[in-house]
Each structure stands twice: as structure tokens, then as C-alpha cells.
Amino acid sequence: MTAPLIDPFQRAISYLRVSVTDRCDFRCVYCMSENMTFLPKKELLTLEELDRMCSTFVHMGVEKLRITGGEPLVRKGIMTFFDAMTRHLETGDLKELTLTTNGSQLERFADDLYAAGVRRVNVSLDTLDEQKFADITRWGRLPQVIKGIDAAQKAGLRIKINTVALKGFNEDELFTLVEWCKSRDMDLTFIEVMPMGDIGNEDRLGQYWKLSDLRAQLAENYTLTDLPERTGGPARYVRLEETGQKIGFITPLTHNFCESCNRVRLTCTGELYMCLGQEDMADLRAPLRNNPANDAPLEAEIRNAISRKPKGHDFDYSRQSVDGRVSRHMSHTGG
Ligand code: SAM
Ligand code: SF4
């Protein structure tokens, strides 16, 4: 092991989120436009390069890897990569290997993911209504995702549902979603919609359902107790006393928890973003490809990038306009 990665604000970087593809089999309205243009395949890190990149981060103190995208499970051969990461779990250098998925391919991959050492999976799901699901994802089908969740639970994977809070879309399903997660023993986290990427004609401010409002609605039916649990990200948790459920809130807009941020994000082309909400990044693909047998230049570039990690993001809807917007899509940086 080398010296740990510490940024200028004394935050230890122990969590890497990796987007393994920008492609997806859905076209969620808040994430992509319907006719998205994807990157040429040659731009992407190969599976071997992803292995080398992630292994270097693990060597430098990263203990948690979250694989995301785009839809990570549509990347061809992706299980080879998961299987390769198992060795870091076995040595104990990596404490957790997880993924965020839309669930469409989970039925096929659940057992293999468990065998590779994955124990927890985040599944994104915004509605339990089949027609609304088809509308919001444009290309997705709810029954396929439910089958994926069934298979994942059967394989022994713990599921957390991530729901983007969307005004006028799933406000009426707040309690249905909470009760459904309770009935299936799944955690649930709500996410505020963020101003990422060009999504065509969709209206960001119109979509924005403040989680402080959502929380107040929840408190009409349940007793909420704040939990001290912190994961180094923007999520905060409450317990619903009546059911014992844990509910998370990811509120990058109404609150800003950047002071304890422990994470950085690697795109599928090898760019390292030190903050989801800022444009600064470091190209790690060049030092990786230019030095096939020597990791030192890559390590130096990673340290250099971490030394530039900003204090926080600038997303702001408070002036009734979308400020702090970043141009790249969530599917590129990895949500
Ligand atoms: N395709 C996978 C999925 O949907 O879970 C992984 C990638 S997706 C970009 C990761 C998460 O980002 C999903 O939970 C999705 O709902 C969320 N997301 C996408 N665009 C967003 C936006 N503009 N604001 C907030 N969350 C967003
Ligand atoms: Fe695909 Fe996930 Fe974006 Fe939906 S949120 S379009 S599933 S990458």
C-alpha cells in the first residue's frame, strides 16, 4: 500500500464510483434525451484497463467500489471485471464491491454478482405503475425489473431502491413505495433531481420535488427519527418508528454535505471527476495507456487530481433558475 489519498480539505478518499459504460437500455427522461449519442467504443477503457485502473485505486487506499453507468450490466463481458475485483475482496484491501443498476438485467446476473462477492445492490425505480414506468424510462418495462429484484433477493443480495423524487409524477406514490419496500425488506432512498446534461425538452424546475417537502409528507403518517449514520456522501437517513424502516434522502440541492465527501468518480473513458457537480477532471487514460508496464505515472496523476478536489459543488435552484448546471450527463460521470 502507498500513502492514503488525502485531499486539501483533509478528506480521505476511500470510495471510487466507476462508470463502466455510457450506454443504457433505458432512456429515463431526467437522465437522457431520447436520441442520445453515445461514445465510440474505442474511447472506452477496456475491461483490462478498468481492472488496472481500479486496482491502482485500491492499492492507493480505496476501500469501496461502486460500479455504475449508464447501465453497468449492459457492458459486454462485465462479469469478467466483477470477477477480477474479487481478488481485492479476498485480500481484504477492498471492503465492498457494489453496483447501481436499473435492474433490467439482474435476473440474468444476480447469481454471478453474488459469486463475485457483491452483497448489496442499488436498484433505481421511480414508480410501481407499469404505464408510468414505461413513460419515465421510455424504453423500460416494469415486470422485467421486478423479476430482476426477485432474482437478486433469491441470490442473497440486499437491495436498496433509489427513487428520484419527481413533482407531479410520483408524489402520489410516496406511501405505496414505502410500504412496498417494507413488504420486501428493502431500504429506500429518495434523490433530488440534479441539473446534469442536456435532456431535450424536459423541464428541470418543473420536475423538482424538494425532499424537505417529501419528508414533511412522510411525517404525516410516520414518526421519523434522524439516524446518525453517515456514508461520506450526500445521503441522510431516518427511521420510521412504526415499521423500523430506514429511509434515505439524497439532497444535494436543499442541503450540501460536501464537507465530509470521501468519493471521486471515474468515467468510462478514464476521466476522474473529483466532484459530481464541477467541471474539473483529470485524464487518467493517457498515463494508463502510455505506460502499459508502469503504474507510477498513473499514481502520480491520481495524487495530482486529488490535490485539486474542490470543497464542494455549486448546484442551486434557490433563485428559481437552474444554477451550477454541469453539461455532462449523469450516465457519463456515473450516478
Ligand atoms: N443505470 C443505472 C441506474 O439507473 O441505476 C446506473 C446509472 S444512473 C445514472 C444512477 C442514478 O442516477 C439512478 O438512480 C438515476 O435515477 C439517477 N439519476 C440520473 N439522472 C439524474 C438526475 N438528473 N438527477 C438525479 N438523479 C439522477
Ligand atoms: Fe439509464 Fe440509469 Fe440513466 Fe435511466 S438513470 S437512462 S437507467 S443510466
PDB file of N, CA and C in Angstrom, residues 105-161:
ATOM      1  N   GLN A 105     -31.295  -6.197 -16.149  1.00  0.00           N
ATOM      2  CA  GLN A 105     -30.508  -7.402 -16.450  1.00  0.00           C
ATOM      3  C   GLN A 105     -30.205  -8.220 -15.196  1.00  0.00           C
ATOM      4  N   LEU A 106     -30.843  -7.868 -14.096  1.00  0.00           N
ATOM      5  CA  LEU A 106     -30.490  -8.525 -12.823  1.00  0.00           C
ATOM      6  C   LEU A 106     -30.860 -10.004 -12.797  1.00  0.00           C
ATOM      7  N   GLU A 107     -31.959 -10.328 -13.474  1.00  0.00           N
ATOM      8  CA  GLU A 107     -32.385 -11.728 -13.471  1.00  0.00           C
ATOM      9  C   GLU A 107     -31.249 -12.606 -14.008  1.00  0.00           C
ATOM     10  N   ARG A 108     -30.598 -12.107 -15.042  1.00  0.00           N
ATOM     11  CA  ARG A 108     -29.518 -12.847 -15.696  1.00  0.00           C
ATOM     12  C   ARG A 108     -28.247 -12.891 -14.832  1.00  0.00           C
ATOM     13  N   PHE A 109     -27.955 -11.809 -14.108  1.00  0.00           N
ATOM     14  CA  PHE A 109     -26.637 -11.686 -13.483  1.00  0.00           C
ATOM     15  C   PHE A 109     -26.603 -11.840 -11.959  1.00  0.00           C
ATOM     16  N   ALA A 110     -27.769 -11.973 -11.326  1.00  0.00           N
ATOM     17  CA  ALA A 110     -27.800 -11.937  -9.854  1.00  0.00           C
ATOM     18  C   ALA A 110     -26.870 -12.981  -9.219  1.00  0.00           C
ATOM     19  N   ASP A 111     -26.950 -14.221  -9.670  1.00  0.00           N
ATOM     20  CA  ASP A 111     -26.130 -15.273  -9.046  1.00  0.00           C
ATOM     21  C   ASP A 111     -24.639 -15.004  -9.261  1.00  0.00           C
ATOM     22  N   ASP A 112     -24.294 -14.563 -10.473  1.00  0.00           N
ATOM     23  CA  ASP A 112     -22.880 -14.305 -10.779  1.00  0.00           C
ATOM     24  C   ASP A 112     -22.345 -13.141  -9.936  1.00  0.00           C
ATOM     25  N   LEU A 113     -23.187 -12.143  -9.727  1.00  0.00           N
ATOM     26  CA  LEU A 113     -22.755 -10.992  -8.920  1.00  0.00           C
ATOM     27  C   LEU A 113     -22.486 -11.457  -7.487  1.00  0.00           C
ATOM     28  N   TYR A 114     -23.378 -12.284  -6.976  1.00  0.00           N
ATOM     29  CA  TYR A 114     -23.176 -12.784  -5.607  1.00  0.00           C
ATOM     30  C   TYR A 114     -21.884 -13.597  -5.541  1.00  0.00           C
ATOM     31  N   ALA A 115     -21.689 -14.431  -6.539  1.00  0.00           N
ATOM     32  CA  ALA A 115     -20.481 -15.281  -6.556  1.00  0.00           C
ATOM     33  C   ALA A 115     -19.212 -14.425  -6.616  1.00  0.00           C
ATOM     34  N   ALA A 116     -19.299 -13.251  -7.239  1.00  0.00           N
ATOM     35  CA  ALA A 116     -18.122 -12.370  -7.347  1.00  0.00           C
ATOM     36  C   ALA A 116     -17.867 -11.607  -6.046  1.00  0.00           C
ATOM     37  N   GLY A 117     -18.800 -11.695  -5.094  1.00  0.00           N
ATOM     38  CA  GLY A 117     -18.573 -11.033  -3.808  1.00  0.00           C
ATOM     39  C   GLY A 117     -19.442  -9.815  -3.584  1.00  0.00           C
ATOM     40  N   VAL A 118     -20.313  -9.511  -4.549  1.00  0.00           N
ATOM     41  CA  VAL A 118     -21.242  -8.386  -4.357  1.00  0.00           C
ATOM     42  C   VAL A 118     -22.294  -8.824  -3.335  1.00  0.00           C
ATOM     43  N   ARG A 119     -22.598  -7.957  -2.394  1.00  0.00           N
ATOM     44  CA  ARG A 119     -23.607  -8.299  -1.373  1.00  0.00           C
ATOM     45  C   ARG A 119     -24.772  -7.331  -1.366  1.00  0.00           C
ATOM     46  N   ARG A 120     -24.531  -6.095  -1.859  1.00  0.00           N
ATOM     47  CA  ARG A 120     -25.602  -5.088  -1.848  1.00  0.00           C
ATOM     48  C   ARG A 120     -25.693  -4.452  -3.226  1.00  0.00           C
ATOM     49  N   VAL A 121     -26.925  -4.224  -3.653  1.00  0.00           N
ATOM     50  CA  VAL A 121     -27.155  -3.636  -4.971  1.00  0.00           C
ATOM     51  C   VAL A 121     -28.172  -2.504  -4.822  1.00  0.00           C
ATOM     52  N   ASN A 122     -27.908  -1.384  -5.479  1.00  0.00           N
ATOM     53  CA  ASN A 122     -28.913  -0.320  -5.543  1.00  0.00           C
ATOM     54  C   ASN A 122     -29.689  -0.458  -6.845  1.00  0.00           C
ATOM     55  N   VAL A 123     -30.995  -0.526  -6.740  1.00  0.00           N
ATOM     56  CA  VAL A 123     -31.833  -0.602  -7.940  1.00  0.00           C
ATOM     57  C   VAL A 123     -32.632   0.698  -8.050  1.00  0.00           C
ATOM     58  N   SER A 124     -32.557   1.339  -9.206  1.00  0.00           N
ATOM     59  CA  SER A 124     -33.277   2.600  -9.403  1.00  0.00           C
ATOM     60  C   SER A 124     -34.679   2.300  -9.903  1.00  0.00           C
ATOM     61  N   LEU A 125     -35.650   2.834  -9.213  1.00  0.00           N
ATOM     62  CA  LEU A 125     -37.046   2.574  -9.596  1.00  0.00           C
ATOM     63  C   LEU A 125     -37.896   3.728  -9.074  1.00  0.00           C
ATOM     64  N   ASP A 126     -38.598   4.396  -9.984  1.00  0.00           N
ATOM     65  CA  ASP A 126     -39.278   5.633  -9.607  1.00  0.00           C
ATOM     66  C   ASP A 126     -40.784   5.474  -9.441  1.00  0.00           C
ATOM     67  N   THR A 127     -41.332   4.365  -9.916  1.00  0.00           N
ATOM     68  CA  THR A 127     -42.783   4.169  -9.836  1.00  0.00           C
ATOM     69  C   THR A 127     -43.106   2.676  -9.867  1.00  0.00           C
ATOM     70  N   LEU A 128     -44.257   2.324  -9.281  1.00  0.00           N
ATOM     71  CA  LEU A 128     -44.713   0.934  -9.315  1.00  0.00           C
ATOM     72  C   LEU A 128     -45.862   0.757 -10.297  1.00  0.00           C
ATOM     73  N   ASP A 129     -46.116   1.800 -11.064  1.00  0.00           N
ATOM     74  CA  ASP A 129     -47.189   1.740 -12.047  1.00  0.00           C
ATOM     75  C   ASP A 129     -46.571   1.427 -13.414  1.00  0.00           C
ATOM     76  N   GLU A 130     -47.043   0.356 -14.047  1.00  0.00           N
ATOM     77  CA  GLU A 130     -46.404  -0.110 -15.294  1.00  0.00           C
ATOM     78  C   GLU A 130     -46.373   0.957 -16.384  1.00  0.00           C
ATOM     79  N   GLN A 131     -47.493   1.675 -16.533  1.00  0.00           N
ATOM     80  CA  GLN A 131     -47.551   2.682 -17.594  1.00  0.00           C
ATOM     81  C   GLN A 131     -46.630   3.863 -17.278  1.00  0.00           C
ATOM     82  N   LYS A 132     -46.651   4.285 -16.024  1.00  0.00           N
ATOM     83  CA  LYS A 132     -45.779   5.393 -15.638  1.00  0.00           C
ATOM     84  C   LYS A 132     -44.304   4.992 -15.763  1.00  0.00           C
ATOM     85  N   PHE A 133     -44.030   3.734 -15.440  1.00  0.00           N
ATOM     86  CA  PHE A 133     -42.651   3.240 -15.570  1.00  0.00           C
ATOM     87  C   PHE A 133     -42.201   3.312 -17.031  1.00  0.00           C
ATOM     88  N   ALA A 134     -43.078   2.869 -17.919  1.00  0.00           N
ATOM     89  CA  ALA A 134     -42.756   2.918 -19.355  1.00  0.00           C
ATOM     90  C   ALA A 134     -42.572   4.370 -19.799  1.00  0.00           C
ATOM     91  N   ASP A 135     -43.391   5.269 -19.242  1.00  0.00           N
ATOM     92  CA  ASP A 135     -43.285   6.681 -19.634  1.00  0.00           C
ATOM     93  C   ASP A 135     -41.968   7.298 -19.153  1.00  0.00           C
ATOM     94  N   ILE A 136     -41.614   7.054 -17.902  1.00  0.00           N
ATOM     95  CA  ILE A 136     -40.443   7.753 -17.340  1.00  0.00           C
ATOM     96  C   ILE A 136     -39.134   7.183 -17.891  1.00  0.00           C
ATOM     97  N   THR A 137     -39.111   5.866 -18.149  1.00  0.00           N
ATOM     98  CA  THR A 137     -37.874   5.239 -18.645  1.00  0.00           C
ATOM     99  C   THR A 137     -37.848   5.182 -20.174  1.00  0.00           C
ATOM    100  N   ARG A 138     -38.928   5.537 -20.798  1.00  0.00           N
ATOM    101  CA  ARG A 138     -39.169   5.474 -22.243  1.00  0.00           C
ATOM    102  C   ARG A 138     -39.051   4.041 -22.788  1.00  0.00           C
ATOM    103  N   TRP A 139     -37.967   3.322 -22.443  1.00  0.00           N
ATOM    104  CA  TRP A 139     -37.743   2.006 -23.043  1.00  0.00           C
ATOM    105  C   TRP A 139     -37.893   0.854 -22.047  1.00  0.00           C
ATOM    106  N   GLY A 140     -38.099   1.170 -20.775  1.00  0.00           N
ATOM    107  CA  GLY A 140     -38.083   0.118 -19.748  1.00  0.00           C
ATOM    108  C   GLY A 140     -39.430  -0.549 -19.558  1.00  0.00           C
ATOM    109  N   ARG A 141     -39.398  -1.751 -19.001  1.00  0.00           N
ATOM    110  CA  ARG A 141     -40.612  -2.497 -18.672  1.00  0.00           C
ATOM    111  C   ARG A 141     -40.539  -2.926 -17.216  1.00  0.00           C
ATOM    112  N   LEU A 142     -41.550  -2.524 -16.445  1.00  0.00           N
ATOM    113  CA  LEU A 142     -41.528  -2.784 -15.004  1.00  0.00           C
ATOM    114  C   LEU A 142     -41.443  -4.277 -14.646  1.00  0.00           C
ATOM    115  N   PRO A 143     -42.226  -5.163 -15.280  1.00  0.00           N
ATOM    116  CA  PRO A 143     -42.185  -6.579 -14.875  1.00  0.00           C
ATOM    117  C   PRO A 143     -40.779  -7.186 -14.955  1.00  0.00           C
ATOM    118  N   GLN A 144     -40.009  -6.740 -15.941  1.00  0.00           N
ATOM    119  CA  GLN A 144     -38.631  -7.246 -16.098  1.00  0.00           C
ATOM    120  C   GLN A 144     -37.766  -6.833 -14.897  1.00  0.00           C
ATOM    121  N   VAL A 145     -37.983  -5.624 -14.432  1.00  0.00           N
ATOM    122  CA  VAL A 145     -37.204  -5.130 -13.292  1.00  0.00           C
ATOM    123  C   VAL A 145     -37.628  -5.865 -12.012  1.00  0.00           C
ATOM    124  N   ILE A 146     -38.928  -6.097 -11.871  1.00  0.00           N
ATOM    125  CA  ILE A 146     -39.406  -6.816 -10.683  1.00  0.00           C
ATOM    126  C   ILE A 146     -38.828  -8.237 -10.668  1.00  0.00           C
ATOM    127  N   LYS A 147     -38.784  -8.861 -11.843  1.00  0.00           N
ATOM    128  CA  LYS A 147     -38.180 -10.200 -11.919  1.00  0.00           C
ATOM    129  C   LYS A 147     -36.708 -10.145 -11.522  1.00  0.00           C
ATOM    130  N   GLY A 148     -36.041  -9.079 -11.918  1.00  0.00           N
ATOM    131  CA  GLY A 148     -34.634  -8.894 -11.569  1.00  0.00           C
ATOM    132  C   GLY A 148     -34.454  -8.755 -10.060  1.00  0.00           C
ATOM    133  N   ILE A 149     -35.357  -8.005  -9.433  1.00  0.00           N
ATOM    134  CA  ILE A 149     -35.286  -7.821  -7.978  1.00  0.00           C
ATOM    135  C   ILE A 149     -35.551  -9.151  -7.284  1.00  0.00           C
ATOM    136  N   ASP A 150     -36.540  -9.895  -7.791  1.00  0.00           N
ATOM    137  CA  ASP A 150     -36.831 -11.229  -7.224  1.00  0.00           C
ATOM    138  C   ASP A 150     -35.567 -12.102  -7.268  1.00  0.00           C
ATOM    139  N   ALA A 151     -34.928 -12.119  -8.435  1.00  0.00           N
ATOM    140  CA  ALA A 151     -33.745 -12.973  -8.611  1.00  0.00           C
ATOM    141  C   ALA A 151     -32.611 -12.521  -7.693  1.00  0.00           C
ATOM    142  N   ALA A 152     -32.461 -11.218  -7.552  1.00  0.00           N
ATOM    143  CA  ALA A 152     -31.377 -10.687  -6.726  1.00  0.00           C
ATOM    144  C   ALA A 152     -31.588 -11.080  -5.260  1.00  0.00           C
ATOM    145  N   GLN A 153     -32.821 -10.950  -4.807  1.00  0.00           N
ATOM    146  CA  GLN A 153     -33.086 -11.314  -3.397  1.00  0.00           C
ATOM    147  C   GLN A 153     -32.895 -12.817  -3.194  1.00  0.00           C
ATOM    148  N   LYS A 154     -33.305 -13.578  -4.189  1.00  0.00           N
ATOM    149  CA  LYS A 154     -33.149 -15.039  -4.093  1.00  0.00           C
ATOM    150  C   LYS A 154     -31.655 -15.412  -4.036  1.00  0.00           C
ATOM    151  N   ALA A 155     -30.847 -14.654  -4.751  1.00  0.00           N
ATOM    152  CA  ALA A 155     -29.402 -14.932  -4.777  1.00  0.00           C
ATOM    153  C   ALA A 155     -28.725 -14.502  -3.475  1.00  0.00           C
ATOM    154  N   GLY A 156     -29.438 -13.733  -2.641  1.00  0.00           N
ATOM    155  CA  GLY A 156     -28.853 -13.309  -1.363  1.00  0.00           C
ATOM    156  C   GLY A 156     -28.369 -11.871  -1.362  1.00  0.00           C
ATOM    157  N   LEU A 157     -28.674 -11.129  -2.427  1.00  0.00           N
ATOM    158  CA  LEU A 157     -28.233  -9.732  -2.496  1.00  0.00           C
ATOM    159  C   LEU A 157     -29.205  -8.845  -1.728  1.00  0.00           C
ATOM    160  N   ARG A 158     -28.658  -7.934  -0.949  1.00  0.00           N
ATOM    161  CA  ARG A 158     -29.507  -6.967  -0.233  1.00  0.00           C
ATOM    162  C   ARG A 158     -29.793  -5.812  -1.196  1.00  0.00           C
ATOM    163  N   ILE A 159     -31.056  -5.406  -1.263  1.00  0.00           N
ATOM    164  CA  ILE A 159     -31.446  -4.389  -2.247  1.00  0.00           C
ATOM    165  C   ILE A 159     -31.810  -3.078  -1.574  1.00  0.00           C
ATOM    166  N   LYS A 160     -31.307  -2.003  -2.164  1.00  0.00           N
ATOM    167  CA  LYS A 160     -31.806  -0.671  -1.792  1.00  0.00           C
ATOM    168  C   LYS A 160     -32.441  -0.070  -3.041  1.00  0.00           C
ATOM    169  N   ILE A 161     -33.633   0.432  -2.879  1.00  0.00           N
ATOM    170  CA  ILE A 161     -34.305   1.093  -4.000  1.00  0.00           C
ATOM    171  C   ILE A 161     -33.952   2.582  -3.970  1.00  0.00           C
TER     172      ILE A 161
END
